[in-house]
C-alpha positions as a LaTeX table, in Angstrom:
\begin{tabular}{lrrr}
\hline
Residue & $x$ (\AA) & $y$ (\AA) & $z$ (\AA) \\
\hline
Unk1 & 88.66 & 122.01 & 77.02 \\
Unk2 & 92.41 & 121.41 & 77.03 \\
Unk3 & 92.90 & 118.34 & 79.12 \\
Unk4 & 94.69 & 120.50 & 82.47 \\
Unk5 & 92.20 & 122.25 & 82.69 \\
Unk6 & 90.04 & 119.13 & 84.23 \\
Unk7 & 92.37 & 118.68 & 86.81 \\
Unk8 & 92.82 & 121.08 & 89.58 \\
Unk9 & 95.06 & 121.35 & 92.69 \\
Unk10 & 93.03 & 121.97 & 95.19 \\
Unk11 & 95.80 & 122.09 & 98.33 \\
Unk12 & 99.82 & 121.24 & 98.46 \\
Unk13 & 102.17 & 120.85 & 101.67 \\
Unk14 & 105.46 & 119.68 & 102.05 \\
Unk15 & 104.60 & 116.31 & 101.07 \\
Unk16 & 100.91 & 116.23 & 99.99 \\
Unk17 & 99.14 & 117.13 & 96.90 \\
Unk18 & 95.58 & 117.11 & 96.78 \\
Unk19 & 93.99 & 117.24 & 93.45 \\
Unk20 & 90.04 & 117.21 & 91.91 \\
Unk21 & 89.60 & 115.12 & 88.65 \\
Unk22 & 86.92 & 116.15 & 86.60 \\
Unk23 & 86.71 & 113.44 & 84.52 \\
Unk24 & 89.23 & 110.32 & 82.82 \\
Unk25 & 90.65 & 112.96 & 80.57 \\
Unk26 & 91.88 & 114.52 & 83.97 \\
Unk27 & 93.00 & 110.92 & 85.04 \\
Unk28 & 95.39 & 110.52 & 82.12 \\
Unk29 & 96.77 & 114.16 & 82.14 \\
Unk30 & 97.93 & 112.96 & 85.98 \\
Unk31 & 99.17 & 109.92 & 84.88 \\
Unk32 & 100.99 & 111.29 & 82.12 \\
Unk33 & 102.69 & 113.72 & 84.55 \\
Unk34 & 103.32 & 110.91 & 87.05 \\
Unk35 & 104.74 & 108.71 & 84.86 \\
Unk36 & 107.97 & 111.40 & 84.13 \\
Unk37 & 108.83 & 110.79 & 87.55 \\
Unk38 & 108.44 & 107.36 & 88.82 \\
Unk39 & 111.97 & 105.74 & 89.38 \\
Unk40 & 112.71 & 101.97 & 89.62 \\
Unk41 & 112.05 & 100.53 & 93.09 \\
Unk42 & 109.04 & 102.32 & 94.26 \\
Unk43 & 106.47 & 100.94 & 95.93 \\
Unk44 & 103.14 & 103.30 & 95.60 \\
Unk45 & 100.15 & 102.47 & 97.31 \\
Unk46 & 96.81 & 103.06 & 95.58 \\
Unk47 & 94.15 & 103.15 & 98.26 \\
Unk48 & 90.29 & 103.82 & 97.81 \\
Unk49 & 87.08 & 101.86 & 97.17 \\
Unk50 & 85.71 & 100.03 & 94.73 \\
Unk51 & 85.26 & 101.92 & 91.67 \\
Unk52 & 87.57 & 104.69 & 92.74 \\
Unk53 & 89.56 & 104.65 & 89.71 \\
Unk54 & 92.63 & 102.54 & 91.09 \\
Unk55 & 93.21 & 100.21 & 88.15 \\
Unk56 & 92.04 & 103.44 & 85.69 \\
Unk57 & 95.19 & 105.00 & 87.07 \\
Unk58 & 97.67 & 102.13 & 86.85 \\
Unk59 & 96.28 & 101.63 & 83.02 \\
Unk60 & 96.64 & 105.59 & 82.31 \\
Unk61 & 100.28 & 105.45 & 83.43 \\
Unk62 & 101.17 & 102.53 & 81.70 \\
Unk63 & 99.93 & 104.06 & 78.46 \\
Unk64 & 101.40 & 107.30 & 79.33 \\
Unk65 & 104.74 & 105.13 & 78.87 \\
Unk66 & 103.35 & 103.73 & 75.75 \\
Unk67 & 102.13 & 100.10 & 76.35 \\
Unk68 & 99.44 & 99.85 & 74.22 \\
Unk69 & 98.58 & 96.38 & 75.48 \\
Unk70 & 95.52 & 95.39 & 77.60 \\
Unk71 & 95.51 & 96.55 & 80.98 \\
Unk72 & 93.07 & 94.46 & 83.35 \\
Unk73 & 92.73 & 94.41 & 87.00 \\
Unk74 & 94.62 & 91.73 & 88.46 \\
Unk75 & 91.56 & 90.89 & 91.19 \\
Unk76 & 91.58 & 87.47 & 90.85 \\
Unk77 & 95.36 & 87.07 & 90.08 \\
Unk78 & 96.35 & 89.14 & 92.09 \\
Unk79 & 99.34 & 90.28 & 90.03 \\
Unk80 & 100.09 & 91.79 & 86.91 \\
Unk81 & 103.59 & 92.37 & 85.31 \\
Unk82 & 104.07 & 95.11 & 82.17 \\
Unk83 & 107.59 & 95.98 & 81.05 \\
Unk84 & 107.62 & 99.26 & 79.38 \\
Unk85 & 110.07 & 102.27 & 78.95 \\
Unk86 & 113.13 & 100.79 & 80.63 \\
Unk87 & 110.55 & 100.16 & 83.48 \\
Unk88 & 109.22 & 96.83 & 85.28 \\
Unk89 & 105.65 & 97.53 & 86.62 \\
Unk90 & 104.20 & 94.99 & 89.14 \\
Unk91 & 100.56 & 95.78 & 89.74 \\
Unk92 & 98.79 & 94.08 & 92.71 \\
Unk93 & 95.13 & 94.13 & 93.37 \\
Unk94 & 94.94 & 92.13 & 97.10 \\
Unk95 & 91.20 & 92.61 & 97.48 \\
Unk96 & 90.96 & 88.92 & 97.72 \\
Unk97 & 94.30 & 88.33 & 98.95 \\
Unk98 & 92.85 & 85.92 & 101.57 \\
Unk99 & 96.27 & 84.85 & 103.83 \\
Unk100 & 100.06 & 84.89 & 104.34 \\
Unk101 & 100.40 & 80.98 & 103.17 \\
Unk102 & 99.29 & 82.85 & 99.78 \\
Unk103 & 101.61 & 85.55 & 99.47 \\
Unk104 & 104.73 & 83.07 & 100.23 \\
Unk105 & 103.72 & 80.71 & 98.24 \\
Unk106 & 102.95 & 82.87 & 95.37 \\
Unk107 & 106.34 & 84.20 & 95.29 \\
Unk108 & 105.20 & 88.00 & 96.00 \\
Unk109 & 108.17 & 88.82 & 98.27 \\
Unk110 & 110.71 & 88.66 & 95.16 \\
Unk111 & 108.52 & 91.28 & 93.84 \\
Unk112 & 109.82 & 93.88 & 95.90 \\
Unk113 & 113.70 & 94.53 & 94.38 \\
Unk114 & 115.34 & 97.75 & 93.66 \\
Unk115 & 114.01 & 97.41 & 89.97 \\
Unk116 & 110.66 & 97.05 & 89.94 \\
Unk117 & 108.05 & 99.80 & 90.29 \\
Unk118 & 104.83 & 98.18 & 92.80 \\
Unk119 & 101.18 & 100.03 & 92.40 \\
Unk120 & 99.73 & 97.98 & 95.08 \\
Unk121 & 95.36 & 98.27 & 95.43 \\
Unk122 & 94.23 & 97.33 & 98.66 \\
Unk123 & 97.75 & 97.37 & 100.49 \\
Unk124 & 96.10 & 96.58 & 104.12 \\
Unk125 & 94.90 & 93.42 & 103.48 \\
Unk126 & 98.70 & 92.45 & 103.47 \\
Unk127 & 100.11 & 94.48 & 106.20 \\
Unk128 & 102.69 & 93.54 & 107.67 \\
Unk129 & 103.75 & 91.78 & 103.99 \\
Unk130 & 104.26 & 94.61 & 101.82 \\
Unk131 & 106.87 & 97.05 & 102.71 \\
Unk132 & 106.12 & 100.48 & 103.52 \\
Unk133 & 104.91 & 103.20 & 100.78 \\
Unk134 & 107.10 & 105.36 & 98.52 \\
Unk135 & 104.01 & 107.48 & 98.09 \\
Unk136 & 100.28 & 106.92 & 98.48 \\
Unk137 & 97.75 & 107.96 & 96.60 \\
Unk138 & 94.31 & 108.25 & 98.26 \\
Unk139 & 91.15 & 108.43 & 96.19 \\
Unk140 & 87.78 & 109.94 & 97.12 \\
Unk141 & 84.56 & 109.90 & 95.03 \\
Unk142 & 82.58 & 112.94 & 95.04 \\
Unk143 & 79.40 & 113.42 & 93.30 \\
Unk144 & 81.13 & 115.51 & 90.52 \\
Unk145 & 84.88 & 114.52 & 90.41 \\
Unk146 & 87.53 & 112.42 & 92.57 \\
Unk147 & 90.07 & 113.79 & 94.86 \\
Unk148 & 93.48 & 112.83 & 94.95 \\
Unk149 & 95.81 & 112.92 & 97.77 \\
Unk150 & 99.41 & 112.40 & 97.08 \\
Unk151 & 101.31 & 111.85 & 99.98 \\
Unk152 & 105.05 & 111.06 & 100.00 \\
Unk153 & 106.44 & 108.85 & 102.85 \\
Unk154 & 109.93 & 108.53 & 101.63 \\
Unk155 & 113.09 & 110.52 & 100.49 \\
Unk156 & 112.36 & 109.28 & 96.51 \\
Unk157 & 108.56 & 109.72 & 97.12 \\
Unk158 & 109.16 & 113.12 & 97.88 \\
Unk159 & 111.46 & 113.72 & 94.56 \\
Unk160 & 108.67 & 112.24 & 92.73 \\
Unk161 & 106.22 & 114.54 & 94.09 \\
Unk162 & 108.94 & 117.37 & 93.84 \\
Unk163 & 109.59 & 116.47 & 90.33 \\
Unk164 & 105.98 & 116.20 & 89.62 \\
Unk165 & 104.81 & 119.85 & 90.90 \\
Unk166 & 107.85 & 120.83 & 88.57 \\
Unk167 & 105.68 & 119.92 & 85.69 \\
Unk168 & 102.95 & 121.87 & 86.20 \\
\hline
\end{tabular}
């Protein structure tokens, strides 16, 4: 089955795309189409629990980009940096972020620049820390697939989500 196919949209407004994922064929298709459109600076929320597929998604788009390197859920880190197609990724998992001594002292702040692209797991256990979304993108487990909501916040979320529809 080609790999579009496995992924459906299932309901899109102005500034929300809901899509079902049939499987981590369907994952990568999205990512691949996602990753045409992310520009430098964006700061995209990744919100759902454990075992939702967060991390699967941050490693399909870094691939789609062509980093072939290993991709691992920055848990206990807490941060991961990848470089890849004129892009600087900076993915945080905050799961165990535990308080805001931590995210001074580890420097996070200076994450957040005009150049570097942030796919940020568990955003609300820094609120107030992180700025606010580009985009969000909310997953739900079903027994059968995941749904994806897309929602754009901002004026280049919503040309990323305008861009993306283009491509399908």
């Amino acid at each position: 089955m080609p790999l579009k196919m496995s992924l459906s949209e299932i309901a899109c407004h102005d500034n929300v795309i809901k899509l079902a994922l049939a499987d981590e064929a369907a994952t990568e298709y999205f990512a691949a189409r996602l990753s045409a459109c992310i520009q430098p600076g964006m700061v995209i929320y990744l919100i759902g629990d454990l075992g939702a597929g967060k991390t699967t998604l941050v490693r399909a788009l870094l691939n789609a980009l062509g980093y072939s390197g290993r991709v691992k859920s920055p848990t206990y880190t807490l941060l991961e940096h990848y470089e890849i197609a004129g892009l600087h990724f900076r993915h945080f998992d905050l799961y165990r972020f535990n308080s805001v001594d931590e995210w001074e002292q580890a420097g996070f702040r200076d994450e957040f620049d005009q150049r570097n692209v942030c796919l940020i797991e568990w955003p609300t256990k820094a609120q107030g820390l992180v700025p606010e979304a580009d985009m969000v993108i909310t997953f739900e487990i079903l027994p059968n697939n995941r749904i994806l909501e897309i929602r754009a916040l901002t004026q280049i979320g919503r040309t990323c989500l305008k861009n993306f529809q283009n491509l399908f």
